[in-house]
XYZ file of N, CA and C in Angstrom:
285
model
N -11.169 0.542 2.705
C -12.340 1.367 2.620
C -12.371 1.994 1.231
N -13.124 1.755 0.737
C -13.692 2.429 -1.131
C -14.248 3.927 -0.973
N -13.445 4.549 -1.357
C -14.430 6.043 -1.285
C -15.721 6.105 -1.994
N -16.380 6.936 -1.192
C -17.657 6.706 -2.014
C -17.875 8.380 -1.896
N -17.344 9.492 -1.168
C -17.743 10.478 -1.191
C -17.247 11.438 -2.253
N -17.654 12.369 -3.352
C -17.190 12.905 -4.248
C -16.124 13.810 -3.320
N -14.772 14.311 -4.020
C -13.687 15.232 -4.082
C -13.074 15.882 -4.842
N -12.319 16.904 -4.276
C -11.928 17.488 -5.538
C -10.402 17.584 -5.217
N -9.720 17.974 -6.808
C -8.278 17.477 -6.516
C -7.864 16.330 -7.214
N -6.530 15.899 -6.843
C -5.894 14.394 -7.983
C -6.517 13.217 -7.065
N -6.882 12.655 -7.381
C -7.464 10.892 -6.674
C -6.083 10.049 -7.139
N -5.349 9.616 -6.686
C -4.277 8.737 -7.308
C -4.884 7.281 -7.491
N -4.505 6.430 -8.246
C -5.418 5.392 -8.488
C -4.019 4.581 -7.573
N -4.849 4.310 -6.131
C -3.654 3.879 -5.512
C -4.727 2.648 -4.405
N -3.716 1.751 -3.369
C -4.353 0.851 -2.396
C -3.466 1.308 -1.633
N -3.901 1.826 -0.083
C -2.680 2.091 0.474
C -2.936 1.170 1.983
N -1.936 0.849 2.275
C -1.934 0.176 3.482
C -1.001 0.668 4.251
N -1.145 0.569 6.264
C -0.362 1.252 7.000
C -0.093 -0.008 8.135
N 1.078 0.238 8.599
C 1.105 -0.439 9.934
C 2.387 -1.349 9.894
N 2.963 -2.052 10.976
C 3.769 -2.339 11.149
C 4.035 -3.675 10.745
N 5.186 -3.804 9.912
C 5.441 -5.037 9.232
C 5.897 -5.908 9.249
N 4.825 -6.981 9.804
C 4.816 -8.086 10.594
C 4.023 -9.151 10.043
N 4.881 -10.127 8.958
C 4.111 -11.196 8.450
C 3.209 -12.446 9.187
N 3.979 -12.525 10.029
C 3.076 -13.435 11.021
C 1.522 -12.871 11.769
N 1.307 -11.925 12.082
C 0.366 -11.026 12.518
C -0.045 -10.305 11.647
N 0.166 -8.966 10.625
C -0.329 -8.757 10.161
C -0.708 -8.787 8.448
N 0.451 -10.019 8.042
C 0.361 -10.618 6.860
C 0.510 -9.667 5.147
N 1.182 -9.187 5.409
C 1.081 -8.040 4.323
C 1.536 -9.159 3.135
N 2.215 -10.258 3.346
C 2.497 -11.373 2.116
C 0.827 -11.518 1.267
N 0.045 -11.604 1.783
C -1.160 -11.941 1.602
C -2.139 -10.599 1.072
N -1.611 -9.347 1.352
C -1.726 -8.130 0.827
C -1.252 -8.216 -0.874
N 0.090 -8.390 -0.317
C 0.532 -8.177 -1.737
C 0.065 -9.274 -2.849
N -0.150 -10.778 -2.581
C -0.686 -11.638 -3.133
C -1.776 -11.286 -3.751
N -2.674 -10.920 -2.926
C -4.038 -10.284 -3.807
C -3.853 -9.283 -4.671
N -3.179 -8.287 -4.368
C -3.058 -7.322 -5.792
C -2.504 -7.726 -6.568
N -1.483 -8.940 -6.561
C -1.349 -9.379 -7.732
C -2.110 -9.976 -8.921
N -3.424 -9.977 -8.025
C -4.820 -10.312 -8.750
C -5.597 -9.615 -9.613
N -5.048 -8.409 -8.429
C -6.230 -7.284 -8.639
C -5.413 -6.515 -10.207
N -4.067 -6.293 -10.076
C -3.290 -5.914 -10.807
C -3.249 -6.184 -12.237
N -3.606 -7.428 -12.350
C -3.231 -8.258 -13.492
C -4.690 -7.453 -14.444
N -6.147 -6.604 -13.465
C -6.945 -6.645 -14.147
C -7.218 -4.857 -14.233
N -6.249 -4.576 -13.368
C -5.969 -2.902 -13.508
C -4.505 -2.543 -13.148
N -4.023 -2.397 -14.408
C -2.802 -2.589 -14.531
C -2.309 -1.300 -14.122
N -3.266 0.074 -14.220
C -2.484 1.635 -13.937
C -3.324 1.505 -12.305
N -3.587 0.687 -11.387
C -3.567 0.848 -9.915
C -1.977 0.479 -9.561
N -1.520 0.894 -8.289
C -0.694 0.667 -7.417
C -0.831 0.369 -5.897
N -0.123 -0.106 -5.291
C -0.059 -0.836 -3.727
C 0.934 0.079 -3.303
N 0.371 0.788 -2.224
C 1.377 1.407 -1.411
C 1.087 1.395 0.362
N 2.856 0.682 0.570
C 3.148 -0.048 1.807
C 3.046 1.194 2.568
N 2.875 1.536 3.839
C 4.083 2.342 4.718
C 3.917 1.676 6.099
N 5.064 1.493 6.748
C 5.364 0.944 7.759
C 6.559 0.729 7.719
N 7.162 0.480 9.293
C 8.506 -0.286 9.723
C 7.706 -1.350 10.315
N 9.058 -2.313 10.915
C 8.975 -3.653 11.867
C 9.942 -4.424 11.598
N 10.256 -5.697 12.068
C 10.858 -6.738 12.002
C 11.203 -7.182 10.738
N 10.153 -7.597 9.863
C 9.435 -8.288 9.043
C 9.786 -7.200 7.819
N 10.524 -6.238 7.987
C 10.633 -5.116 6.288
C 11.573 -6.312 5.420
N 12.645 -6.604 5.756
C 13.228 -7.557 4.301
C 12.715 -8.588 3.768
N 11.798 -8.842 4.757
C 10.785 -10.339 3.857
C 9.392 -9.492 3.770
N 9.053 -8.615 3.980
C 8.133 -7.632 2.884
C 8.784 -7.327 2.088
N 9.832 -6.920 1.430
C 10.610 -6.503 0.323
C 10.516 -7.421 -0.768
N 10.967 -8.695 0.238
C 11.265 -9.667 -0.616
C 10.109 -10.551 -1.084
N 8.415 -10.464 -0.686
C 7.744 -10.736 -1.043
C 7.497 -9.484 -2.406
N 7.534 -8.787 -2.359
C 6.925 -7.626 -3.183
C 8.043 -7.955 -4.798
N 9.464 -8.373 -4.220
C 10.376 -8.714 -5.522
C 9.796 -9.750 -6.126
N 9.124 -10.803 -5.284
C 8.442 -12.142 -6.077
C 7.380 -11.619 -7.327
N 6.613 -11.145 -6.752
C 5.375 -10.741 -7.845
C 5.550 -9.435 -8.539
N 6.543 -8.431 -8.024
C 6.405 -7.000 -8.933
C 7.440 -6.978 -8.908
N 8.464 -7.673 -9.701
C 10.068 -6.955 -9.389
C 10.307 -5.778 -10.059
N 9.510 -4.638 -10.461
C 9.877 -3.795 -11.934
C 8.522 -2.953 -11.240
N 7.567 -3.216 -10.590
C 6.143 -2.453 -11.068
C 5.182 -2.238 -10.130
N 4.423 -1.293 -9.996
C 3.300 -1.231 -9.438
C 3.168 -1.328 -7.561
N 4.201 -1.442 -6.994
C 4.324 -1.291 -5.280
C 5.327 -0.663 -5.175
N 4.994 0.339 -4.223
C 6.147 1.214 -3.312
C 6.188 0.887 -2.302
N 7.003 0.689 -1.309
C 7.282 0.918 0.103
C 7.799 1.942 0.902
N 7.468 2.486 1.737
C 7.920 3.766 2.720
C 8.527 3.386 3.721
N 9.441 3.893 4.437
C 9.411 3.157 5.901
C 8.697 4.538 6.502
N 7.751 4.320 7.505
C 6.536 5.532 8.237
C 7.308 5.810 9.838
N 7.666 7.262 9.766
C 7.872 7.546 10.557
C 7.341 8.459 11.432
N 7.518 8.351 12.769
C 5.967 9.469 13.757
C 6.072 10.786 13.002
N 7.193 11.143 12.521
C 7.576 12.798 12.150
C 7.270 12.902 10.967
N 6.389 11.545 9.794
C 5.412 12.043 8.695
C 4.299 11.882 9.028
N 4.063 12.295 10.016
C 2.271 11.952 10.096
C 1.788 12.918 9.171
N 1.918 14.084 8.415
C 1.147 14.799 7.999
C 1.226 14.054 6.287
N 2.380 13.689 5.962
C 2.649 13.102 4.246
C 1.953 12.150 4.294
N 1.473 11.380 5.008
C 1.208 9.968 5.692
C -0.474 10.011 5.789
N -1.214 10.962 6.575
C -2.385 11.898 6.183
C -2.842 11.999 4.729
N -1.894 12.708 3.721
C -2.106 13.277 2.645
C -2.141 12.004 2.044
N -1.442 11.166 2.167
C -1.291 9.840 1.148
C -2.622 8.772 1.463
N -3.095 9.215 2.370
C -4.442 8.468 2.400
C -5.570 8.911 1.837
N -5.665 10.423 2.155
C -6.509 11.317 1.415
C -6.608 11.368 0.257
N -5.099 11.412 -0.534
C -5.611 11.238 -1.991
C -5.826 9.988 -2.800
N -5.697 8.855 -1.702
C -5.623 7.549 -2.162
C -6.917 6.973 -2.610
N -7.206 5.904 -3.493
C -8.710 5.589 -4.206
C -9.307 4.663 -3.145
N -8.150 3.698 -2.235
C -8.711 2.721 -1.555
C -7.625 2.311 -0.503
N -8.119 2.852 1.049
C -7.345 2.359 1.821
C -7.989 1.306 3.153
């Protein structure tokens, strides 16, 4: 979702994605693939993961293929950050 409503405060120039990390179902390989697109043409955006699941060391290890040095974080999201977790969407440019 692209914000479109004005705010006030820091906007982080960020993509954030949530949910449980599961390449077969919810494909975050294919997440990160595209920002490597998107990246190459806005180099001060970032990708930020949060989630657990099955599937975290081969999300890792997709994210080492294309950014080994840059531009993606990962969280593991736990029920007891729902409020950091909140905030990180709020100030995010595109989730």
């Amino acid at each position: 979702m692209l914000r479109t409503e004005v705010r006030e405060g820091n906007i982080r120039k960020s993509f954030v994605a949530v949910g449980r990390l599961d390449l077969k179902h919810k494909r975050q390989d294919l997440l990160i693939g595209a920002f490597n697109l998107i990246s190459a043409k806005y180099p001060d955006y970032k990708l930020e993961i949060y989630g657990d699941g099955e599937d975290e060391s081969k999300v890792v290890g997709e994210k080492m293929v294309y950014f080994p040095k840059k531009n993606i974080s990962m969280a593991i999201f736990e029920n007891s950050d729902i409020d950091k977790l909140v905030k990180c969407l709020r100030d995010s440019s595109i989730f």
